[in-house]
């Protein structure tokens, strides 16, 4: 790859994640959700693997925590799903309940549904980057 | 000072359940701490149980998951006091014994001494589960702790996991008790469906004799009988002897096997509503007494002999519970206490003797009483108790048994005496075979921690023979719960010719005859036992297990054999089912060809591109172009979504297609290339496949599946859109759920449970990919 493409790839990483974050946060108010955000963020990582190479990417980014991110995301989603049972509500009851007022931080609404979406985001991000990393490493080990 | 909240029930529950985590944490921190912490926590639990028995524990009731009608209900009643005293008291003896035995055991098999932490952890988890089980007053809670005992027993029986027989035995015990536990759950759910509660006191008050109640209690009893290793599901117990000796001692006297008869005692008022179940209990109990007793007389390996004896002993208890009433409940409760002390002592003796001499079977043993007097006396007391000699607690266990059997007519009386005679004979066979006669193997000296527990248990057996009142009171309290009416137990020696005494003397006489006439019946009995073991239910177990394994292998082979076949097995039934649906749907004027306007041109264009790409995919010769063409289909469809005014779906589609195409291409690089070993296999496969050319078949299958899918899509698109559908209500409700983007609200809220399931699947798929790629890499 040329010097140019390496630089462009690196420069693109931050904007990609910015977009992912925006899609994530605006998810409840506008197009997009945790799933799309997770895919966008991992596409940014994938670009690094393609252009910069596996070794440098793994030094640059904490991809070795992909599995933990996936587990943590699943844990968040599970907690949001089952904790309402402790209060005697049906599973996956979201708070604030319909009719109650919601706190806003800009376009971000503080809802447990959004937290659930964050869990989905982390899981998708973890799984996608984890799979990318596994494939990249498997390729490197192959005798060519 | 203990407040109202800290009553005996809670204290016992917390100390017993905390023992395992505390010990495990201490052991992981400093290995040497594991033993003292295990002993202290077990002793604390035992002290709590003793205090709780003296104090009486009130009902503890807390909501758990009210939406599912689940409550945490515990009560330290008489029955719970009995079994929790056994679980913690015997547990203490076993832990002290194991603190010496397990390090030796690990040294013999050259394992890391740190493994002892795992042992304590699971043993104490078992103890905690037993204590929770016996105090639970709710069928669902009982099921939970019941399965917890099964899980800990699996790890304890398979403790020597490097040995194959240990693993197979652990699996067998787990499958038999675990599958039967499902019967228990079904029984509990049947009762719940009829009476709307899992709470035992409510169920006992409200159930009446009916076919449903009979079915439910029969299922519950089946689980209990499997756990207590009653015929015909007894075979797992002798196998479970693969466990280290302290585990066997605990399983047999106070935990696993005892849990079965405990459950029968706990739900006894329900059982009494079904005569069929009660009679079945008597029959199964006697069958187990006979099977266990006869087989025990043929076994030479010490622990095997004791295992069959346990089957027979719990057969007694099941008979007594089947007889029921105040006498039956009293006899069963007393029997469980006496048996636990004796059987634990005998198992610990077997372990100590094996440790000292290296001999596991009776053939290499004899004459040890001179060398190990303390062990000989302690286990002598226990064996005498098992044989029901006077001046031991065991005498009263048979006294109460005979008293209960006396009301039931002559056949039961005769069978009771025969069972007691068998017990007498194999008790002597065990003790006499080790300690009497000429010396066979010179023993090594033993640690006091291996002999003292036996001596203490033996002393308790003797104490119960001269001062039985504490035991009788404990049994009385337990029997009151089991029988559902106040029970009074009176135990004393009567020097007269009442029927219990006559039966006891008869049993001892027959037992002596059995011992002295041994050469006469021995060969015949061995032949019978070999036949029953070879053609018995165990054979069925193995046949079923192997059959299921083979079936699974065959299914798997069909699945992975050939990709085309696999796709065909999905497409063909799906196509045919859809076609059947179309055929039976009344379709007057369904298939319409609409009209096109100029405004539709972009959609038509994109759909044409998608169609062309799909056709090209069928013609592609190499993988890379196939991958690219397929993602071309996806992208064209994404554009169609965007044109039709659903940007959320279009966004997701574009993202999916992008990452999918890139990963697909990445995976292609992992395919075998020229010169790889795998490529030879693939080439050979391809040649074989070309010989049996399936192209015709593939074309027909694709035509059927594709054609029917086309017809369905056409039919659906021809229908006018319904005015009110699910999606309209979703759109209406999205603002109520504080959301504006409908897709997100559907994913996270309306259909959140689906999303939960899907992301779990993604997580599991990730594990699969990681396992597969890592393994492939290390090759």
Short mmCIF file of C-alpha atoms in Angstrom, two decimals, chain A residues 23 27-33 35-36 39-40 42-43 46 50 67 70 74 77-78 81-82 85-86 88-92 94 96-100 102 109 111 113 116-117 120 123 126-128 130-132 134-135 137-139 141-144, chain B residues 64-68 647-649 651-652 655-656 658-659 662-663 665-667 669-673 676 736-741 743-753 755-756 758-760 762-763 766-767 769-771 773-774 776-778:
data_model
loop_
_atom_site.label_atom_id
_atom_site.label_comp_id
_atom_site.label_asym_id
_atom_site.label_seq_id
_atom_site.Cartn_x
_atom_site.Cartn_y
_atom_site.Cartn_z
CA UNK A 23 -25.67 6.71 14.87
CA UNK A 27 -30.59 5.84 17.46
CA UNK A 28 -33.80 6.40 19.35
CA UNK A 29 -34.60 9.68 17.71
CA UNK A 30 -33.36 9.18 14.17
CA UNK A 31 -32.31 6.51 11.68
CA UNK A 32 -29.75 4.07 13.06
CA UNK A 33 -29.28 1.82 16.06
CA UNK A 35 -26.38 -2.74 15.39
CA UNK A 36 -25.57 -0.30 12.56
CA UNK A 39 -20.95 -2.46 12.02
CA UNK A 40 -19.73 1.04 11.11
CA UNK A 42 -15.88 -2.38 12.90
CA UNK A 43 -15.65 -1.31 9.26
CA UNK A 46 -11.33 -3.53 9.10
CA UNK A 50 -6.52 -4.08 5.10
CA UNK A 67 -14.01 -11.01 23.16
CA UNK A 70 -18.73 -8.95 23.18
CA UNK A 74 -24.19 -9.51 26.09
CA UNK A 77 -28.35 -6.76 27.39
CA UNK A 78 -29.05 -9.68 29.72
CA UNK A 81 -33.66 -7.94 30.11
CA UNK A 82 -33.87 -9.69 33.45
CA UNK A 85 -38.11 -9.32 37.11
CA UNK A 86 -36.63 -8.41 40.50
CA UNK A 88 -41.94 -7.77 39.80
CA UNK A 89 -42.25 -6.39 36.27
CA UNK A 90 -42.25 -8.59 33.16
CA UNK A 91 -38.86 -9.21 31.57
CA UNK A 92 -37.51 -6.48 29.32
CA UNK A 94 -37.95 -0.44 29.98
CA UNK A 96 -38.95 5.30 32.35
CA UNK A 97 -42.29 3.68 31.65
CA UNK A 98 -44.64 5.08 28.97
CA UNK A 99 -46.11 8.38 30.09
CA UNK A 100 -43.24 9.24 32.41
CA UNK A 102 -37.44 11.24 29.97
CA UNK A 109 -32.45 10.03 25.70
CA UNK A 111 -33.70 5.18 28.63
CA UNK A 113 -33.86 0.76 25.94
CA UNK A 116 -29.93 -2.30 25.74
CA UNK A 117 -28.93 -0.87 22.37
CA UNK A 120 -26.08 -4.73 21.15
CA UNK A 123 -21.60 -7.21 21.10
CA UNK A 126 -16.72 -7.22 19.63
CA UNK A 127 -17.85 -10.06 17.40
CA UNK A 128 -17.08 -8.28 14.13
CA UNK A 130 -12.91 -10.41 16.79
CA UNK A 131 -13.75 -12.30 13.60
CA UNK A 132 -11.71 -9.85 11.49
CA UNK A 134 -9.07 -14.12 13.74
CA UNK A 135 -9.18 -14.20 9.95
CA UNK A 137 -4.14 -13.83 12.04
CA UNK A 138 -5.03 -17.09 10.33
CA UNK A 139 -3.93 -15.64 7.02
CA UNK A 141 0.24 -17.89 9.75
CA UNK A 142 -0.31 -19.56 6.43
CA UNK A 143 2.73 -20.45 4.41
CA UNK A 144 2.37 -18.49 1.21
CA UNK B 64 -38.16 -13.91 44.44
CA UNK B 65 -39.68 -13.34 41.04
CA UNK B 66 -43.25 -12.26 41.73
CA UNK B 67 -44.04 -11.90 38.02
CA UNK B 68 -43.48 -15.65 37.71
CA UNK B 647 -33.88 4.57 5.16
CA UNK B 648 -33.33 2.51 8.36
CA UNK B 649 -33.65 -0.79 6.52
CA UNK B 651 -28.77 1.62 6.11
CA UNK B 652 -28.67 -1.77 7.79
CA UNK B 655 -23.70 -2.02 6.20
CA UNK B 656 -24.42 -5.75 6.27
CA UNK B 658 -20.29 -4.22 3.02
CA UNK B 659 -18.96 -6.14 5.97
CA UNK B 662 -15.26 -8.00 2.93
CA UNK B 663 -15.31 -10.88 5.39
CA UNK B 665 -13.33 -12.26 0.58
CA UNK B 666 -11.15 -12.53 3.68
CA UNK B 667 -12.38 -16.06 4.29
CA UNK B 669 -8.00 -16.41 1.43
CA UNK B 670 -8.18 -19.17 4.02
CA UNK B 671 -9.30 -21.79 1.52
CA UNK B 672 -6.76 -24.49 0.73
CA UNK B 673 -4.51 -23.77 -2.22
CA UNK B 676 -1.89 -27.99 0.50
CA UNK B 736 -45.34 6.24 23.72
CA UNK B 737 -42.13 4.23 24.19
CA UNK B 738 -40.18 7.50 23.96
CA UNK B 739 -38.79 6.64 20.51
CA UNK B 740 -38.97 8.22 17.07
CA UNK B 741 -37.09 5.68 14.97
CA UNK B 743 -36.91 0.14 13.64
CA UNK B 744 -34.83 0.85 16.73
CA UNK B 745 -37.84 0.84 19.01
CA UNK B 746 -38.97 -2.48 17.54
CA UNK B 747 -35.51 -3.96 18.05
CA UNK B 748 -34.94 -2.71 21.56
CA UNK B 749 -38.45 -2.64 22.96
CA UNK B 750 -41.38 -4.21 21.11
CA UNK B 751 -39.40 -7.22 19.92
CA UNK B 752 -36.60 -6.87 22.47
CA UNK B 753 -36.72 -10.52 23.47
CA UNK B 755 -33.10 -9.26 19.75
CA UNK B 756 -31.88 -10.77 23.01
CA UNK B 758 -30.41 -13.15 18.28
CA UNK B 759 -27.45 -11.44 19.92
CA UNK B 760 -26.97 -14.51 22.09
CA UNK B 762 -24.24 -14.14 17.48
CA UNK B 763 -22.15 -14.49 20.63
CA UNK B 766 -18.42 -16.08 17.57
CA UNK B 767 -17.26 -18.72 20.06
CA UNK B 769 -15.65 -19.29 14.80
CA UNK B 770 -12.92 -18.58 17.34
CA UNK B 771 -12.63 -22.24 18.31
CA UNK B 773 -10.01 -20.79 13.46
CA UNK B 774 -7.70 -21.20 16.46
CA UNK B 776 -7.01 -24.69 12.46
CA UNK B 777 -4.15 -22.29 13.12
CA UNK B 778 -2.32 -24.50 15.61
#
